[in-house]
């Protein structure tokens, strides 16, 4: 075998390994199995998805460790938006968050949401409710002739 080819192959392998293990500005791109971090397999004990003819849908899942997520969505023209939530166990205790996402924005509530965020969302919703109606049609598209400037930048 050609000694130059062997030397070149070893050099490439060493260079690649040093890139993967580099703690500097480079980031390792290789897949690392979750078990390497102490993760364990958690089975899904419930999973559902339902699509309605009008485009609305609902889905949920729950795993054996109590982690779960659910969501219900309706077509934009109904004005109902999306409702959902999730829960999981953290080092600080159980986390449960519910949310609504509609024409007034994303509105989360729950024990993991900082009170200042809840206040900011309430102000956002109040301000959005003051906006003139009719800027969107029944499908959620902007109405021609209505111009709203959110920023002077």
mmCIF file of C-alpha atoms in Angstrom:
data_model
loop_
_atom_site.group_PDB
_atom_site.id
_atom_site.type_symbol
_atom_site.label_atom_id
_atom_site.label_comp_id
_atom_site.label_asym_id
_atom_site.label_seq_id
_atom_site.Cartn_x
_atom_site.Cartn_y
_atom_site.Cartn_z
ATOM 1 C CA UNK A 1 0.000 0.000 0.000
ATOM 2 C CA UNK A 2 1.191 3.505 -0.690
ATOM 3 C CA UNK A 3 2.703 4.987 2.524
ATOM 4 C CA UNK A 4 1.692 8.502 1.453
ATOM 5 C CA UNK A 5 -1.963 7.428 1.182
ATOM 6 C CA UNK A 6 -1.849 5.863 4.666
ATOM 7 C CA UNK A 7 -0.232 8.981 6.143
ATOM 8 C CA UNK A 8 -2.798 11.244 4.478
ATOM 9 C CA UNK A 9 -5.694 9.072 5.750
ATOM 10 C CA UNK A 10 -4.367 9.204 9.321
ATOM 11 C CA UNK A 11 -3.903 12.985 9.110
ATOM 12 C CA UNK A 12 -7.493 13.479 7.913
ATOM 13 C CA UNK A 13 -8.855 11.231 10.683
ATOM 14 C CA UNK A 14 -6.894 13.089 13.377
ATOM 15 C CA UNK A 15 -7.946 16.486 12.014
ATOM 16 C CA UNK A 16 -11.599 15.464 11.923
ATOM 17 C CA UNK A 17 -11.452 14.098 15.478
ATOM 18 C CA UNK A 18 -9.837 17.287 16.776
ATOM 19 C CA UNK A 19 -12.624 19.348 15.178
ATOM 20 C CA UNK A 20 -15.336 17.222 16.781
ATOM 21 C CA UNK A 21 -13.756 17.443 20.230
ATOM 22 C CA UNK A 22 -12.820 21.130 19.922
ATOM 23 C CA UNK A 23 -14.099 23.188 22.868
ATOM 24 C CA UNK A 24 -13.412 26.485 21.102
ATOM 25 C CA UNK A 25 -15.714 28.209 18.661
ATOM 26 C CA UNK A 26 -16.337 25.067 16.634
ATOM 27 C CA UNK A 27 -19.383 22.945 17.333
ATOM 28 C CA UNK A 28 -19.543 19.185 17.106
ATOM 29 C CA UNK A 29 -21.923 18.081 14.390
ATOM 30 C CA UNK A 30 -21.943 14.371 15.159
ATOM 31 C CA UNK A 31 -25.071 12.760 16.586
ATOM 32 C CA UNK A 32 -24.821 11.811 20.240
ATOM 33 C CA UNK A 33 -27.328 9.255 21.503
ATOM 34 C CA UNK A 34 -29.544 10.640 24.316
ATOM 35 C CA UNK A 35 -28.511 7.730 26.562
ATOM 36 C CA UNK A 36 -25.056 9.334 26.723
ATOM 37 C CA UNK A 37 -26.662 12.094 28.800
ATOM 38 C CA UNK A 38 -28.573 9.727 31.050
ATOM 39 C CA UNK A 39 -31.792 9.969 29.020
ATOM 40 C CA UNK A 40 -34.074 6.981 29.094
ATOM 41 C CA UNK A 41 -36.815 5.732 26.801
ATOM 42 C CA UNK A 42 -40.231 6.994 27.889
ATOM 43 C CA UNK A 43 -43.130 5.328 26.092
ATOM 44 C CA UNK A 44 -46.062 7.280 24.692
ATOM 45 C CA UNK A 45 -49.199 6.023 26.473
ATOM 46 C CA UNK A 46 -51.747 8.101 24.554
ATOM 47 C CA UNK A 47 -51.665 9.853 21.199
ATOM 48 C CA UNK A 48 -54.615 11.226 19.222
ATOM 49 C CA UNK A 49 -55.175 13.372 16.151
ATOM 50 C CA UNK A 50 -58.523 14.423 14.773
ATOM 51 C CA UNK A 51 -59.084 16.549 11.660
ATOM 52 C CA UNK A 52 -62.535 17.987 11.022
ATOM 53 C CA UNK A 53 -63.985 18.761 7.594
ATOM 54 C CA UNK A 54 -63.916 22.528 8.204
ATOM 55 C CA UNK A 55 -60.144 22.441 8.782
ATOM 56 C CA UNK A 56 -60.277 22.466 12.569
ATOM 57 C CA UNK A 57 -58.133 19.903 14.333
ATOM 58 C CA UNK A 58 -57.223 18.643 17.764
ATOM 59 C CA UNK A 59 -54.396 16.467 18.935
ATOM 60 C CA UNK A 60 -52.711 15.357 22.118
ATOM 61 C CA UNK A 61 -50.116 13.017 23.497
ATOM 62 C CA UNK A 62 -49.113 11.818 26.929
ATOM 63 C CA UNK A 63 -46.042 9.854 27.915
ATOM 64 C CA UNK A 64 -45.567 7.422 30.789
ATOM 65 C CA UNK A 65 -43.713 10.015 32.879
ATOM 66 C CA UNK A 66 -46.691 12.421 32.804
ATOM 67 C CA UNK A 67 -45.293 14.713 30.124
ATOM 68 C CA UNK A 68 -48.028 15.777 27.766
ATOM 69 C CA UNK A 69 -49.174 18.280 25.202
ATOM 70 C CA UNK A 70 -52.513 19.103 23.609
ATOM 71 C CA UNK A 71 -53.806 21.590 21.080
ATOM 72 C CA UNK A 72 -57.082 22.548 19.410
ATOM 73 C CA UNK A 73 -57.028 24.747 16.322
ATOM 74 C CA UNK A 74 -59.783 26.288 14.249
ATOM 75 C CA UNK A 75 -59.612 27.913 10.825
ATOM 76 C CA UNK A 76 -58.663 31.598 10.892
ATOM 77 C CA UNK A 77 -62.024 32.794 9.603
ATOM 78 C CA UNK A 78 -63.799 31.422 12.693
ATOM 79 C CA UNK A 79 -61.846 33.772 14.944
ATOM 80 C CA UNK A 80 -61.307 30.982 17.478
ATOM 81 C CA UNK A 81 -57.545 30.650 16.981
ATOM 82 C CA UNK A 82 -55.542 27.983 18.777
ATOM 83 C CA UNK A 83 -55.805 26.725 22.348
ATOM 84 C CA UNK A 84 -53.343 24.348 23.872
ATOM 85 C CA UNK A 85 -51.106 23.423 26.710
ATOM 86 C CA UNK A 86 -48.253 21.296 27.906
ATOM 87 C CA UNK A 87 -46.940 19.824 31.145
ATOM 88 C CA UNK A 88 -43.768 18.158 32.309
ATOM 89 C CA UNK A 89 -41.703 17.592 35.451
ATOM 90 C CA UNK A 90 -38.669 19.825 35.935
ATOM 91 C CA UNK A 91 -36.011 19.937 38.633
ATOM 92 C CA UNK A 92 -38.000 22.772 40.261
ATOM 93 C CA UNK A 93 -41.273 20.841 40.276
ATOM 94 C CA UNK A 94 -44.151 20.247 37.885
ATOM 95 C CA UNK A 95 -44.650 22.708 35.028
ATOM 96 C CA UNK A 96 -48.057 23.302 33.444
ATOM 97 C CA UNK A 97 -48.703 25.948 30.785
ATOM 98 C CA UNK A 98 -51.881 26.712 28.861
ATOM 99 C CA UNK A 99 -52.118 29.145 25.992
ATOM 100 C CA UNK A 100 -54.412 30.816 23.513
ATOM 101 C CA UNK A 101 -53.143 32.148 20.208
ATOM 102 C CA UNK A 102 -55.692 34.234 18.364
ATOM 103 C CA UNK A 103 -56.032 37.607 16.683
ATOM 104 C CA UNK A 104 -54.845 39.210 19.927
ATOM 105 C CA UNK A 105 -51.552 37.295 19.980
ATOM 106 C CA UNK A 106 -49.976 34.471 21.957
ATOM 107 C CA UNK A 107 -51.332 34.435 25.529
ATOM 108 C CA UNK A 108 -49.641 31.913 27.837
ATOM 109 C CA UNK A 109 -50.624 31.271 31.452
ATOM 110 C CA UNK A 110 -49.282 28.827 33.996
ATOM 111 C CA UNK A 111 -46.890 28.285 36.850
ATOM 112 C CA UNK A 112 -43.828 28.557 34.576
ATOM 113 C CA UNK A 113 -44.816 31.930 33.099
ATOM 114 C CA UNK A 114 -43.326 34.925 34.890
ATOM 115 C CA UNK A 115 -46.003 37.330 36.241
ATOM 116 C CA UNK A 116 -44.464 40.214 34.273
ATOM 117 C CA UNK A 117 -45.071 38.298 31.053
ATOM 118 C CA UNK A 118 -48.696 37.677 32.032
ATOM 119 C CA UNK A 119 -49.116 41.435 32.659
ATOM 120 C CA UNK A 120 -47.449 42.311 29.352
ATOM 121 C CA UNK A 121 -49.726 39.897 27.502
ATOM 122 C CA UNK A 122 -52.806 41.401 29.181
ATOM 123 C CA UNK A 123 -51.699 44.872 28.037
ATOM 124 C CA UNK A 124 -51.065 43.549 24.524
ATOM 125 C CA UNK A 125 -54.555 42.027 24.364
ATOM 126 C CA UNK A 126 -56.180 45.207 25.690
ATOM 127 C CA UNK A 127 -54.360 47.298 23.083
ATOM 128 C CA UNK A 128 -55.261 44.859 20.300
ATOM 129 C CA UNK A 129 -58.935 45.041 21.299
ATOM 130 C CA UNK A 130 -58.772 48.821 20.847
ATOM 131 C CA UNK A 131 -57.695 48.375 17.208
ATOM 132 C CA UNK A 132 -60.461 49.153 14.738
ATOM 133 C CA UNK A 133 -62.449 46.135 13.627
ATOM 134 C CA UNK A 134 -62.679 45.349 9.965
ATOM 135 C CA UNK A 135 -58.994 45.433 9.166
ATOM 136 C CA UNK A 136 -59.182 41.679 8.363
ATOM 137 C CA UNK A 137 -61.764 39.834 6.325
ATOM 138 C CA UNK A 138 -63.507 36.637 7.473
ATOM 139 C CA UNK A 139 -60.565 34.538 6.212
ATOM 140 C CA UNK A 140 -57.915 36.548 8.059
ATOM 141 C CA UNK A 141 -56.601 38.538 5.085
ATOM 142 C CA UNK A 142 -55.995 42.321 5.249
ATOM 143 C CA UNK A 143 -58.813 44.425 3.845
ATOM 144 C CA UNK A 144 -57.829 46.628 0.892
ATOM 145 C CA UNK A 145 -57.664 50.316 1.693
ATOM 146 C CA UNK A 146 -56.878 49.815 5.356
ATOM 147 C CA UNK A 147 -53.338 50.904 6.167
ATOM 148 C CA UNK A 148 -51.995 50.608 9.665
ATOM 149 C CA UNK A 149 -48.451 51.593 10.526
ATOM 150 C CA UNK A 150 -47.104 49.736 13.531
ATOM 151 C CA UNK A 151 -43.773 51.501 13.469
ATOM 152 C CA UNK A 152 -42.199 54.660 12.137
ATOM 153 C CA UNK A 153 -38.900 52.890 11.458
#
